[in-house]
Coordinates of C-alpha atoms and ligand atoms in Angstrom, one line a residue:
M856 CA 8.3 -22.7 55.0
R857 CA 11.5 -21.2 53.8
R858 CA 11.3 -17.9 55.6
L859 CA 9.0 -15.9 57.8
K860 CA 6.3 -14.1 55.8
L861 CA 7.0 -11.0 57.9
F862 CA 10.3 -10.5 56.1
S863 CA 9.1 -10.9 52.5
F864 CA 8.4 -7.2 52.0
I865 CA 11.7 -5.9 53.3
L866 CA 13.4 -8.7 51.4
M867 CA 12.2 -7.3 48.1
A868 CA 13.2 -3.8 49.1
G869 CA 16.7 -5.1 50.0
C870 CA 17.2 -6.8 46.7
L871 CA 16.4 -3.7 44.8
T872 CA 19.4 -2.0 46.2
V873 CA 21.9 -4.9 46.2
C874 CA 21.0 -6.7 42.9
N875 CA 20.8 -3.6 40.7
T876 CA 24.4 -2.7 41.3
F877 CA 25.6 -6.0 39.8
S878 CA 23.0 -7.0 37.3
W879 CA 20.0 -5.6 35.4
S880 CA 17.5 -7.2 33.1
Q881 CA 17.3 -4.7 30.2
D882 CA 19.2 -4.7 27.0
I883 CA 20.5 -8.3 26.5
S884 CA 21.8 -7.9 22.9
V885 CA 24.8 -8.9 20.9
P886 CA 27.6 -8.2 21.7
L887 CA 26.8 -9.2 25.3
R888 CA 28.1 -7.0 28.1
F889 CA 30.4 -8.1 30.8
D890 CA 30.3 -5.3 33.3
R891 CA 27.4 -7.1 34.9
Y892 CA 26.2 -10.5 36.1
Y893 CA 23.5 -12.6 34.5
N894 CA 20.9 -14.3 36.7
Y895 CA 19.4 -17.6 35.6
D896 CA 16.7 -16.1 33.3
E897 CA 19.1 -13.6 31.8
L898 CA 21.7 -16.2 31.2
V899 CA 19.3 -18.4 29.2
Q900 CA 18.1 -15.3 27.4
A901 CA 21.7 -14.4 26.5
M902 CA 22.2 -17.8 25.0
K903 CA 19.0 -17.5 22.9
V904 CA 20.1 -14.0 21.7
L905 CA 23.5 -15.4 20.6
N906 CA 21.8 -18.3 18.9
K907 CA 19.4 -16.0 17.1
A908 CA 22.2 -13.7 15.9
F909 CA 24.4 -16.6 14.7
P910 CA 22.0 -19.3 13.5
D911 CA 24.5 -20.9 11.1
L912 CA 27.2 -21.3 13.7
T913 CA 25.2 -22.3 16.8
S914 CA 22.6 -24.6 18.0
L915 CA 20.9 -24.7 21.4
D916 CA 20.2 -28.0 23.1
L917 CA 17.9 -28.6 26.0
V918 CA 20.1 -30.9 28.0
G919 CA 17.5 -31.7 30.7
H920 CA 15.8 -30.4 33.8
S921 CA 17.0 -29.7 37.3
E922 CA 15.5 -30.8 40.6
E923 CA 13.2 -27.7 40.5
D924 CA 12.4 -28.3 36.9
R925 CA 14.6 -25.5 35.5
E926 CA 15.9 -26.0 32.0
I927 CA 19.6 -26.7 31.5
W928 CA 20.8 -25.4 28.2
A929 CA 23.9 -26.2 26.1
M930 CA 25.1 -24.3 23.1
T931 CA 27.0 -26.0 20.3
I932 CA 29.3 -23.8 18.3
N933 CA 30.3 -25.4 15.0
N934 CA 30.8 -24.4 11.4
P935 CA 28.8 -26.9 9.3
K936 CA 30.9 -25.9 6.3
T937 CA 33.9 -27.5 7.9
G938 CA 32.1 -30.6 8.9
D939 CA 29.7 -32.2 11.3
P940 CA 30.5 -31.6 15.0
L941 CA 31.2 -35.3 15.7
T942 CA 33.9 -35.4 13.0
K943 CA 36.0 -32.7 14.8
P944 CA 37.8 -32.6 18.2
G945 CA 35.2 -31.7 20.8
V946 CA 35.9 -28.9 23.3
Y947 CA 33.5 -28.9 26.3
V948 CA 33.2 -26.0 28.6
D949 CA 30.9 -25.7 31.6
G950 CA 30.5 -23.6 34.7
N951 CA 28.6 -23.1 37.9
I952 CA 28.2 -26.8 39.0
H953 CA 28.4 -25.1 42.3
G954 CA 25.4 -22.8 42.4
N955 CA 27.1 -19.8 44.1
E956 CA 30.1 -19.8 41.8
I957 CA 28.4 -17.7 39.3
Q958 CA 31.1 -15.9 37.3
A959 CA 31.9 -19.4 35.8
G960 CA 28.7 -18.8 33.8
E961 CA 30.0 -15.4 32.6
V962 CA 33.3 -17.0 31.4
A963 CA 31.3 -19.5 29.3
L964 CA 29.0 -16.7 28.0
Y965 CA 32.0 -14.5 27.2
F966 CA 33.7 -17.4 25.3
M967 CA 30.7 -17.9 23.2
N968 CA 30.2 -14.2 22.6
E969 CA 33.9 -13.7 21.7
M970 CA 34.1 -16.7 19.3
L971 CA 30.9 -15.7 17.5
T972 CA 31.2 -12.0 17.3
K973 CA 34.8 -12.2 16.0
Y974 CA 34.3 -15.0 13.6
G975 CA 35.4 -13.9 10.1
K976 CA 37.0 -10.8 11.6
N977 CA 39.8 -12.2 13.8
E978 CA 42.0 -14.7 11.9
K979 CA 42.9 -16.8 15.0
I980 CA 39.3 -17.1 16.2
T981 CA 38.1 -17.9 12.8
R982 CA 40.6 -20.7 12.5
L983 CA 39.6 -22.0 16.0
L984 CA 35.9 -22.0 15.3
D985 CA 36.5 -23.8 12.0
K986 CA 38.7 -26.4 13.6
N987 CA 36.7 -27.8 16.6
A988 CA 33.2 -28.4 17.8
Y989 CA 32.4 -26.5 21.0
Y990 CA 29.9 -27.7 23.6
I991 CA 29.1 -25.1 26.3
I992 CA 26.9 -25.4 29.4
P993 CA 27.3 -22.0 31.2
S994 CA 25.3 -23.1 34.2
V995 CA 25.1 -26.7 35.4
N996 CA 23.5 -26.1 38.8
V997 CA 20.7 -23.9 37.4
D998 CA 18.7 -24.0 40.7
G999 CA 21.7 -22.9 42.6
R1000 CA 22.2 -20.0 40.2
Y1001 CA 18.6 -19.0 40.4
H1002 CA 18.5 -19.0 44.2
F1003 CA 21.9 -17.3 44.6
F1004 CA 20.5 -14.2 42.8
E1005 CA 17.0 -14.3 44.0
D1006 CA 17.4 -15.2 47.7
P1007 CA 19.5 -13.6 50.4
N1008 CA 22.8 -15.5 50.7
T1009 CA 26.3 -15.5 51.9
P1010 CA 29.0 -15.7 49.2
S1011 CA 29.1 -19.5 49.8
T1012 CA 25.5 -20.6 50.1
N1013 CA 23.4 -22.2 47.4
R1014 CA 26.3 -24.4 46.3
G1015 CA 24.6 -27.8 46.2
L1016 CA 21.8 -29.3 44.3
R1017 CA 18.2 -28.8 45.5
R1018 CA 17.7 -32.3 46.8
P1019 CA 16.0 -31.9 50.2
K1020 CA 17.9 -33.4 53.1
D1021 CA 17.1 -33.5 56.8
D1022 CA 20.5 -32.4 58.2
D1023 CA 19.5 -32.4 61.8
R1024 CA 17.3 -35.6 61.6
D1025 CA 14.2 -34.1 63.1
G1026 CA 11.9 -35.4 60.4
L1027 CA 11.7 -32.0 58.7
F1028 CA 13.5 -31.3 55.5
D1029 CA 15.4 -28.0 54.8
E1030 CA 13.2 -26.3 57.5
D1031 CA 15.7 -23.8 59.0
Y1032 CA 17.6 -21.6 56.5
P1033 CA 19.5 -18.5 57.6
D1034 CA 17.2 -15.5 57.5
D1035 CA 17.8 -12.0 56.1
L1036 CA 16.8 -10.3 59.4
D1037 CA 17.6 -6.8 58.3
G1038 CA 16.2 -7.3 54.8
D1039 CA 19.3 -6.1 52.8
G1040 CA 19.3 -9.2 50.5
N1041 CA 22.4 -10.7 52.2
I1042 CA 23.1 -13.2 54.9
C1043 CA 25.7 -11.5 57.0
Q1044 CA 27.0 -12.2 60.4
M1045 CA 25.6 -11.7 63.9
R1046 CA 27.6 -10.6 66.9
I1047 CA 26.7 -9.7 70.5
R1048 CA 28.4 -7.6 73.2
D1049 CA 29.9 -10.0 75.7
P1050 CA 32.6 -9.4 78.3
F1051 CA 33.3 -13.1 78.3
G1052 CA 33.6 -13.1 74.5
T1053 CA 36.7 -14.3 72.7
Q1054 CA 36.9 -11.3 70.4
K1055 CA 37.6 -7.6 70.8
T1056 CA 37.3 -4.6 68.4
D1057 CA 40.3 -4.4 66.0
P1058 CA 41.9 -1.0 66.8
E1059 CA 43.0 -0.6 63.2
D1060 CA 39.5 -1.0 61.7
P1061 CA 36.6 -1.1 64.2
R1062 CA 34.5 -3.2 61.7
L1063 CA 36.8 -6.1 62.3
M1064 CA 37.5 -8.1 65.5
I1065 CA 40.6 -9.7 66.8
P1066 CA 41.0 -12.5 69.4
V1067 CA 41.5 -11.4 73.0
K1068 CA 44.8 -12.3 74.6
P1069 CA 44.8 -14.4 77.8
G1070 CA 43.8 -12.3 80.7
E1071 CA 42.1 -9.6 78.6
T1072 CA 38.4 -8.8 78.9
G1073 CA 36.4 -9.8 75.9
E1074 CA 34.1 -7.6 73.9
W1075 CA 32.2 -9.7 71.4
T1076 CA 30.9 -13.2 70.7
I1077 CA 30.3 -14.1 67.1
L1078 CA 26.9 -15.8 66.8
G1079 CA 27.2 -17.0 63.2
S1080 CA 25.1 -16.3 60.1
E1081 CA 22.0 -14.1 60.3
G1082 CA 19.0 -16.1 61.3
I1083 CA 16.4 -17.2 63.8
D1084 CA 15.0 -20.6 64.9
N1085 CA 12.4 -21.1 62.2
D1086 CA 11.1 -24.4 63.4
G1087 CA 11.4 -23.8 67.2
D1088 CA 13.7 -26.7 67.9
G1089 CA 16.1 -24.6 69.9
R1090 CA 18.7 -24.4 67.1
I1091 CA 19.4 -21.7 64.6
N1092 CA 20.1 -22.2 60.8
E1093 CA 20.6 -25.9 61.3
D1094 CA 18.9 -27.3 58.2
S1095 CA 19.2 -25.3 55.0
E1096 CA 19.0 -26.4 51.3
G1097 CA 20.3 -29.8 50.3
Y1098 CA 23.0 -31.1 50.5
V1099 CA 24.2 -32.9 47.4
D1100 CA 27.3 -31.5 45.8
G1101 CA 27.0 -31.9 42.0
N1102 CA 30.8 -32.2 41.8
R1103 CA 30.9 -35.3 44.1
N1104 CA 28.0 -37.1 42.4
W1105 CA 29.7 -38.5 39.3
G1106 CA 30.1 -42.2 38.6
F1107 CA 33.8 -42.6 38.7
N1108 CA 35.5 -43.3 42.1
W1109 CA 32.3 -42.3 43.8
A1110 CA 32.2 -42.7 47.6
P1111 CA 29.2 -42.7 50.0
P1112 CA 28.5 -39.6 52.1
Y1113 CA 30.3 -40.9 55.2
V1114 CA 33.5 -40.9 53.1
Q1115 CA 32.8 -38.0 50.8
S1116 CA 30.4 -35.3 52.1
G1117 CA 27.8 -34.3 49.6
S1118 CA 28.2 -37.3 47.3
G1119 CA 24.4 -38.1 47.4
Y1120 CA 22.9 -41.5 48.1
Y1121 CA 24.2 -43.0 44.8
P1122 CA 26.2 -41.8 41.8
F1123 CA 24.2 -39.6 39.3
S1124 CA 21.4 -39.1 41.8
G1125 CA 21.3 -35.4 40.7
D1126 CA 18.7 -35.0 37.9
G1127 CA 20.7 -32.3 36.0
I1128 CA 24.0 -34.2 36.6
R1129 CA 22.5 -37.3 35.0
A1130 CA 21.2 -35.3 32.0
I1131 CA 24.6 -33.7 31.5
R1132 CA 26.3 -37.1 31.7
D1133 CA 24.0 -38.3 28.8
Y1134 CA 24.7 -35.2 26.8
I1135 CA 28.4 -35.8 27.2
M1136 CA 28.3 -39.5 26.4
E1137 CA 26.4 -38.7 23.1
R1138 CA 29.5 -36.6 22.1
P1139 CA 32.4 -39.1 22.2
N1140 CA 34.6 -36.6 20.3
I1141 CA 35.1 -34.5 23.4
I1142 CA 38.9 -34.4 24.1
M1143 CA 39.3 -31.1 26.0
V1144 CA 37.3 -30.1 29.0
F1145 CA 37.1 -27.0 31.1
A1146 CA 34.9 -26.8 34.2
F1147 CA 34.8 -23.4 35.8
H1148 CA 34.4 -22.7 39.5
N1149 CA 35.5 -20.1 42.0
T1150 CA 37.7 -19.3 43.9
G1151 CA 41.5 -19.0 44.4
G1152 CA 43.0 -18.5 41.0
M1153 CA 43.9 -22.1 40.0
Y1154 CA 43.9 -24.4 37.0
L1155 CA 43.6 -27.9 38.6
R1156 CA 44.1 -31.2 37.0
G1157 CA 43.6 -34.7 38.4
P1158 CA 44.1 -37.2 39.8
S1159 CA 41.5 -36.2 42.5
V1160 CA 42.6 -38.9 44.9
K1161 CA 46.2 -40.0 45.6
S1162 CA 45.4 -43.7 45.5
Q1163 CA 44.7 -43.4 41.8
G1164 CA 48.4 -42.9 41.2
E1165 CA 49.9 -40.4 38.8
F1166 CA 48.8 -40.0 35.2
Q1167 CA 50.8 -41.4 32.4
R1168 CA 53.9 -39.5 31.3
G1169 CA 52.5 -38.6 27.9
D1170 CA 49.4 -37.2 29.5
I1171 CA 51.3 -35.2 32.1
A1172 CA 53.3 -33.6 29.3
V1173 CA 50.1 -32.4 27.7
Y1174 CA 48.7 -31.1 31.0
D1175 CA 52.0 -29.4 31.8
Y1176 CA 52.1 -27.7 28.4
L1177 CA 48.5 -26.4 28.7
G1178 CA 48.7 -25.6 32.4
E1179 CA 52.0 -23.7 32.3
N1180 CA 50.6 -21.6 29.4
A1181 CA 47.4 -21.0 31.4
E1182 CA 49.6 -19.5 34.2
K1183 CA 51.0 -17.0 31.7
I1184 CA 47.6 -16.1 30.3
V1185 CA 46.1 -15.4 33.7
P1186 CA 48.6 -13.7 35.9
G1187 CA 48.7 -15.0 39.4
Y1188 CA 46.8 -18.2 38.7
R1189 CA 48.6 -21.5 39.5
Y1190 CA 48.6 -24.8 37.7
L1191 CA 48.1 -27.4 40.3
I1192 CA 47.2 -31.1 41.0
G1193 CA 43.8 -31.7 42.7
W1194 CA 44.5 -34.1 45.5
K1195 CA 48.0 -32.9 46.1
D1196 CA 47.7 -29.2 46.1
L1197 CA 44.1 -28.7 47.2
Y1198 CA 42.2 -31.7 48.7
A1199 CA 41.0 -35.2 47.7
T1200 CA 37.6 -35.5 46.1
Y1201 CA 35.7 -38.6 45.2
G1202 CA 33.1 -38.8 42.4
D1203 CA 34.1 -35.4 40.9
F1204 CA 33.4 -34.4 37.3
G1205 CA 37.1 -34.1 36.3
D1206 CA 37.8 -37.7 37.2
F1207 CA 34.8 -38.9 35.2
M1208 CA 36.0 -36.9 32.2
D1209 CA 39.6 -38.1 32.5
H1210 CA 38.8 -41.7 33.1
I1211 CA 35.5 -42.5 31.4
V1212 CA 35.4 -40.0 28.5
G1213 CA 39.2 -39.9 28.0
A1214 CA 39.5 -36.1 27.8
Y1215 CA 42.0 -33.7 29.1
T1216 CA 40.2 -31.9 31.9
F1217 CA 41.0 -28.7 33.8
V1218 CA 39.0 -27.2 36.7
G1219 CA 39.4 -23.4 36.6
E1220 CA 39.1 -21.8 40.0
L1221 CA 38.3 -18.3 39.1
F1222 CA 39.1 -15.1 40.9
M1223 CA 41.7 -14.2 43.5
S1224 CA 40.6 -11.6 46.0
S1225 CA 44.2 -10.5 46.2
Q1226 CA 43.8 -9.0 42.8
E1227 CA 41.5 -6.4 44.5
T1228 CA 44.5 -5.1 46.5
Y1229 CA 47.5 -6.3 44.6
R1230 CA 49.0 -8.3 47.4
E1231 CA 49.9 -12.0 47.6
E1232 CA 47.1 -14.3 48.4
D1233 CA 49.0 -15.8 51.4
A1234 CA 49.8 -12.5 53.0
G1235 CA 48.1 -13.8 56.1
A1236 CA 50.3 -16.8 56.5
G1237 CA 52.1 -16.6 59.8
D1238 CA 49.9 -13.7 60.9
P1239 CA 49.1 -14.1 64.6
D1240 CA 45.5 -13.0 64.1
G1241 CA 44.6 -16.1 62.1
G1242 CA 43.8 -17.1 58.5
G1243 CA 43.8 -20.5 57.0
F1244 CA 43.6 -21.9 53.5
F1245 CA 40.1 -20.4 52.9
G1246 CA 40.0 -18.2 55.9
E1247 CA 41.9 -15.0 56.0
S1248 CA 43.8 -12.9 58.4
N1249 CA 42.8 -9.4 59.6
T1250 CA 45.7 -8.1 57.5
R1251 CA 43.9 -9.2 54.4
S1252 CA 40.5 -8.2 55.7
R1253 CA 41.7 -4.6 56.5
E1254 CA 43.0 -4.3 52.9
R1255 CA 39.8 -5.7 51.4
L1256 CA 37.8 -3.2 53.5
K1257 CA 39.9 -0.4 52.0
F1258 CA 39.1 -1.8 48.6
N1259 CA 35.5 -1.9 49.5
D1260 CA 35.6 1.7 50.8
H1261 CA 37.7 3.4 48.1
V1262 CA 37.2 1.3 45.0
A1263 CA 33.9 -0.6 45.3
M1264 CA 32.3 2.5 46.9
G1265 CA 31.1 0.5 49.9
E1266 CA 29.1 -2.1 47.8
L1267 CA 30.8 -5.2 49.2
Y1268 CA 30.5 -4.7 53.0
V1269 CA 27.6 -4.0 55.4
P1270 CA 28.7 -2.0 58.4
W1271 CA 27.5 -3.4 61.8
K1272 CA 24.1 -2.2 62.8
P1273 CA 22.0 -2.9 65.9
Y1274 CA 19.2 -5.4 65.7
K1275 CA 16.7 -6.9 68.2
H1276 CA 16.9 -10.7 67.9
P1277 CA 14.0 -12.8 69.3
V1278 CA 16.5 -15.2 71.1
Y1279 CA 19.7 -13.2 71.6
G1280 CA 18.2 -9.8 72.3
D1281 CA 20.3 -6.8 71.3
I1282 CA 22.8 -7.9 68.7
E1283 CA 24.6 -6.4 65.6
I1284 CA 24.4 -7.5 62.0
G1285 CA 27.1 -6.8 59.5
G1286 CA 29.8 -8.2 57.2
W1287 CA 30.5 -9.1 53.6
V1288 CA 27.7 -9.2 51.1
K1289 CA 26.9 -12.2 48.9
M1290 CA 28.4 -10.6 45.8
S1291 CA 31.8 -10.1 47.5
S1292 CA 34.7 -12.3 48.4
R1293 CA 34.4 -15.0 45.7
L1294 CA 33.3 -12.8 42.8
P1295 CA 35.0 -9.9 41.2
H1296 CA 33.3 -6.5 41.4
P1297 CA 31.7 -6.0 37.9
F1298 CA 34.4 -3.5 36.9
M1299 CA 36.9 -6.4 37.2
L1300 CA 34.8 -9.0 35.5
Q1301 CA 35.8 -8.1 32.0
D1302 CA 39.4 -8.9 32.6
L1303 CA 38.6 -12.2 34.4
V1304 CA 36.3 -13.5 31.6
H1305 CA 38.6 -12.5 28.8
R1306 CA 41.7 -14.0 30.2
N1307 CA 40.0 -17.3 31.2
A1308 CA 38.3 -17.5 27.8
A1309 CA 41.7 -17.1 26.3
V1310 CA 43.0 -20.1 28.2
V1311 CA 40.2 -22.1 26.7
M1312 CA 41.1 -20.8 23.2
F1313 CA 44.8 -21.7 23.8
S1314 CA 43.9 -25.3 24.7
A1315 CA 41.3 -25.5 21.9
E1316 CA 44.2 -24.7 19.5
Q1317 CA 46.1 -27.6 20.9
T1318 CA 43.5 -30.3 20.0
P1319 CA 45.0 -32.9 17.7
E1320 CA 45.2 -32.0 14.0
V1321 CA 46.3 -35.0 11.9
K1322 CA 47.9 -34.7 8.5
M1323 CA 48.6 -37.6 6.2
E1324 CA 51.5 -37.8 3.9
V1325 CA 52.2 -40.8 1.5
F1326 CA 56.0 -40.3 1.5
E1327 CA 57.0 -43.3 -0.5
K1328 CA 55.6 -45.6 -3.2
T1329 CA 58.1 -48.0 -4.7
R1330 CA 57.5 -50.9 -7.0
I1331 CA 59.4 -53.8 -5.4
G1332 CA 58.2 -56.7 -7.6
K1333 CA 55.7 -57.4 -10.3
D1334 CA 52.5 -55.7 -9.1
L1335 CA 53.9 -55.4 -5.6
F1336 CA 54.3 -52.0 -4.1
R1337 CA 55.8 -50.7 -0.9
V1338 CA 53.7 -47.7 0.4
R1339 CA 54.8 -45.6 3.3
V1340 CA 52.4 -43.3 5.2
R1341 CA 53.2 -40.7 7.8
L1342 CA 50.6 -39.4 10.2
S1343 CA 51.7 -36.2 11.9
N1344 CA 50.2 -33.9 14.5
D1345 CA 51.8 -30.5 15.3
K1346 CA 49.5 -29.9 18.3
A1347 CA 50.1 -30.7 21.9
M1348 CA 47.3 -33.3 22.3
P1349 CA 47.6 -36.8 21.0
T1350 CA 44.6 -38.3 19.1
I1351 CA 43.9 -40.4 22.2
T1352 CA 44.9 -39.8 25.8
Y1353 CA 47.6 -42.2 27.0
H1354 CA 45.3 -43.2 29.8
S1355 CA 42.6 -44.3 27.3
V1356 CA 45.2 -46.4 25.4
R1357 CA 46.4 -48.2 28.5
E1358 CA 42.9 -48.7 30.0
K1359 CA 41.3 -49.4 26.7
V1360 CA 38.6 -46.8 27.4
Y1361 CA 37.5 -46.8 23.8
P1362 CA 38.7 -48.1 20.4
M1363 CA 42.1 -47.0 19.1
D1364 CA 42.4 -44.9 16.0
M1365 CA 42.4 -46.9 12.7
L1366 CA 44.5 -46.6 9.6
T1367 CA 43.2 -48.7 6.8
V1368 CA 44.3 -49.4 3.2
S1369 CA 41.8 -50.6 0.7
G1370 CA 41.5 -50.9 -3.1
S1371 CA 39.1 -52.9 -5.4
S1372 CA 42.0 -54.5 -7.3
A1373 CA 44.6 -54.5 -4.6
T1374 CA 45.4 -56.6 -1.5
V1375 CA 47.5 -55.6 1.5
V1376 CA 50.0 -58.4 1.9
S1377 CA 51.6 -57.0 5.0
G1378 CA 51.6 -53.9 7.0
G1379 CA 52.9 -52.4 10.2
K1380 CA 54.4 -49.5 12.1
I1381 CA 57.9 -48.4 11.0
T1382 CA 60.0 -48.5 14.1
N1383 CA 63.2 -47.3 12.3
R1384 CA 63.0 -45.6 8.9
Y1385 CA 66.8 -45.7 8.4
T1386 CA 67.4 -49.4 9.2
D1387 CA 64.1 -50.4 7.6
Q1388 CA 62.6 -51.9 10.7
V1389 CA 58.9 -52.5 10.7
S1390 CA 56.8 -54.1 13.4
Y1391 CA 54.4 -56.1 11.2
K1392 CA 50.8 -56.9 12.3
E1393 CA 50.0 -60.5 11.7
D1394 CA 46.3 -60.5 11.1
K1395 CA 44.4 -58.1 8.9
P1396 CA 47.4 -56.0 7.9
E1397 CA 45.1 -53.6 6.0
V1398 CA 43.8 -52.3 9.4
Q1399 CA 46.3 -50.8 11.8
F1400 CA 45.4 -49.6 15.3
C1401 CA 47.2 -46.4 16.3
Q1402 CA 47.6 -43.3 18.3
V1403 CA 49.1 -40.2 16.8
P1404 CA 51.2 -38.4 19.5
G1405 CA 51.2 -34.7 20.2
F1406 CA 54.0 -32.7 18.6
G1407 CA 55.0 -35.8 16.7
M1408 CA 54.3 -38.4 14.1
I1409 CA 54.0 -42.1 13.3
E1410 CA 54.8 -43.9 10.1
Y1411 CA 53.4 -47.1 8.6
Q1412 CA 54.5 -49.4 5.8
F1413 CA 52.3 -51.5 3.6
L1414 CA 53.2 -54.0 1.0
V1415 CA 50.3 -53.9 -1.5
S1416 CA 49.8 -56.3 -4.3
G1417 CA 47.6 -55.4 -7.3
K1418 CA 46.8 -52.3 -9.4
G1419 CA 44.6 -49.4 -9.7
Q1420 CA 43.7 -47.0 -7.0
I1421 CA 44.1 -47.5 -3.3
K1422 CA 42.5 -45.5 -0.5
I1423 CA 44.4 -44.7 2.7
H1424 CA 42.0 -43.8 5.5
F1425 CA 42.7 -42.6 9.0
E1426 CA 39.8 -42.3 11.5
S1427 CA 39.9 -41.2 15.1
R1428 CA 37.0 -40.9 17.6
K1429 CA 38.4 -37.6 18.9
A1430 CA 40.5 -36.3 16.0
G1431 CA 38.3 -36.8 13.0
K1432 CA 39.2 -38.3 9.6
V1433 CA 41.8 -37.8 6.9
E1434 CA 42.1 -39.8 3.7
Q1435 CA 44.1 -40.0 0.5
T1436 CA 43.7 -41.9 -2.7
I1437 CA 46.8 -42.9 -4.7
D1438 CA 47.4 -44.8 -8.0
L1439 CA 49.6 -47.9 -7.8
Ligands
LIG332 CA1 15.5 -31.0 59.6
LIG333 CA1 20.9 -9.2 55.9
LIG334 CA1 15.8 -24.6 64.2
LIG335 CA1 15.2 -28.4 62.8
LIG336 ZN1 33.3 -25.1 42.9

C-alpha cells in the first residue's frame, strides 16, 4: 500500500549508498562515536550499552509504546550515593519529537555519554552528576525516527506521529506517499521542460533555477516532490503519513486542528506523548527542561502564544541568564521567545512544562546551514530571487552547493537526471538529499552535539542549591529563645518558578521547626534584619511556606519556648531537603 512493489528492489540498493555514508550498525561501544547518526535500533542499543557500562549511575525505563508499537526509552542518570533521584532537582532532556529532526537524539546521547564517561575524571561533570537527577528521552517520536532512516524521505518528511489520517477525504488513509522513483533513497524534486514555465536555468549554477522575468521565455516547471499517483485519483502525493504533530498535542492551551494544524482530535491522543506525560508527572522534581529540535540555531522559551501574556519578572530573569549564556556557548545561536520571534503554537510541550510541571523550558533548534559556508543565515533577505523565513535564496543555495561539492564530496545533492514519468512523460529528478539541509554533515556533528550538551550542563549547574544557616540563637526570656534561620541559594533558579507560586501549580516549599520539648510560639519571614521587622504567620508558626530565590536568600525568625534539641527542616518539591538540629 505504501509504495509500488516494483521499486522495492532499487529502494534497497539506493539505501546502501546513501545510508552508509552517515550511519553504520557495527561497533556501538563506550565511548559512543559522534561522527555518525544512529537509527532507531542503534539509538536504543547505544542506550543499553551505556546502561551496561555504568550500572551504578544509570537506569533504563521503558516509558511506553508508540503508534507502531516501538519502545520509547528513557535513561535516568543519578548517583544513588548522593541520594534518591526524587530528592534532587530534576533535569529533563528530550529530542526528536519531530521524527525527522534526528540530531536531537544525538545531542541527548552525547550528553549521556559525556556525563558518564567523564564522571570521576572531570571535576565539573562529577559535581553536576552528583548534584541533579537527569531524565533523558533521546527519541520521542520513535516511529518518525525509524521511518526517516529506513524510508526514502525529504529532509522534512516523517515529522508527525503515525496516526493515519485521510488528508484528501477520499475514504483511504495515507494511500499516496511520495515515491522514490529513481531509487536513491531520497525524495527529491521533479521538474519538466516547459516554455511556459516560470523558471529558467540559473546561469551561475545550472543545477539551480531562477524565476523568469516578464516577457522572457520560460524553461522549467517545478512539479513538486518525487512521486506518482498511487491510488489513481488523479492527484500525486496527496495523502502521506499522519498528520498529528507530537508538539501540538499536549494538554495545555491545546486548540483543535482548525485552529492549530496537527493538534490531533484531542489533547494527548498520541500514544507515546501520553506515555511521556505520565513519565514526567511521576517525576515532580523536574525543574529544568530541554527539548531539542532542528533547525535554525535557536534557544526558544515561551510563552508560545501572545494571549498568555509575558512570564513573571523573576522567571524572565532566569531565562535571560540561561539563554544569554547559551548564546555564548553555541556561537550563532539566538535566544528567542516562541510566539514573538518564531510563530504561535498551541498545545506544545514547552507550554505544558512551563505551566503544568512548573519547570524552566527551552526548545533547542539545532543546526544552522549557514555554518556550512560561514555566512549569515539571512544572506538571502532582500535578494530578488527569493527566500523567506524557511525558504532560501539562490545566493544561499549556490553557496550550499559549493559546500556540497567541495566539502561534503557531493553527498548532499543529487544532480538532475532524466526520468520517464507515467503521467508527466520526460522529466528530471534531482535536488537535496534527506540527510542535508536540516542536519549537519557527520564531520560537523561532533561540534554541534558537544556545544549543545554544554548548554544543558550550564543550566544543570544553575538548578537551585539550598544552604541552611542558623545565624542567631538568643535567650530572650526564661526558656524562650529567638532563632534565626537563613536559606540561601547561589544558583540562578529559584526553588519554585515564580509562575508556580502565583498560579499555585503545586505546594510551596516548607520550613518547619520541631522539638519534643519545645513549642514554636511565633514565627515568620524577616523583612528587615536591621530594623527587626518580621512578618509573622498567625496559624501554625512552626510551618512556614516559602520560595528561595535564585542568587539570593530568605531569612526566618522563630520564637521557641522549651528546651532540648530542635530540628529545622526545609523541604522543596524541586530543590530537595536540608536540615539542621540545634540545642536550645
Ligand atoms: Ca486519502
Ligand atoms: Ca529519489
Ligand atoms: Ca493520488
Ligand atoms: Ca487519494
Ligand atoms: Zn521540531
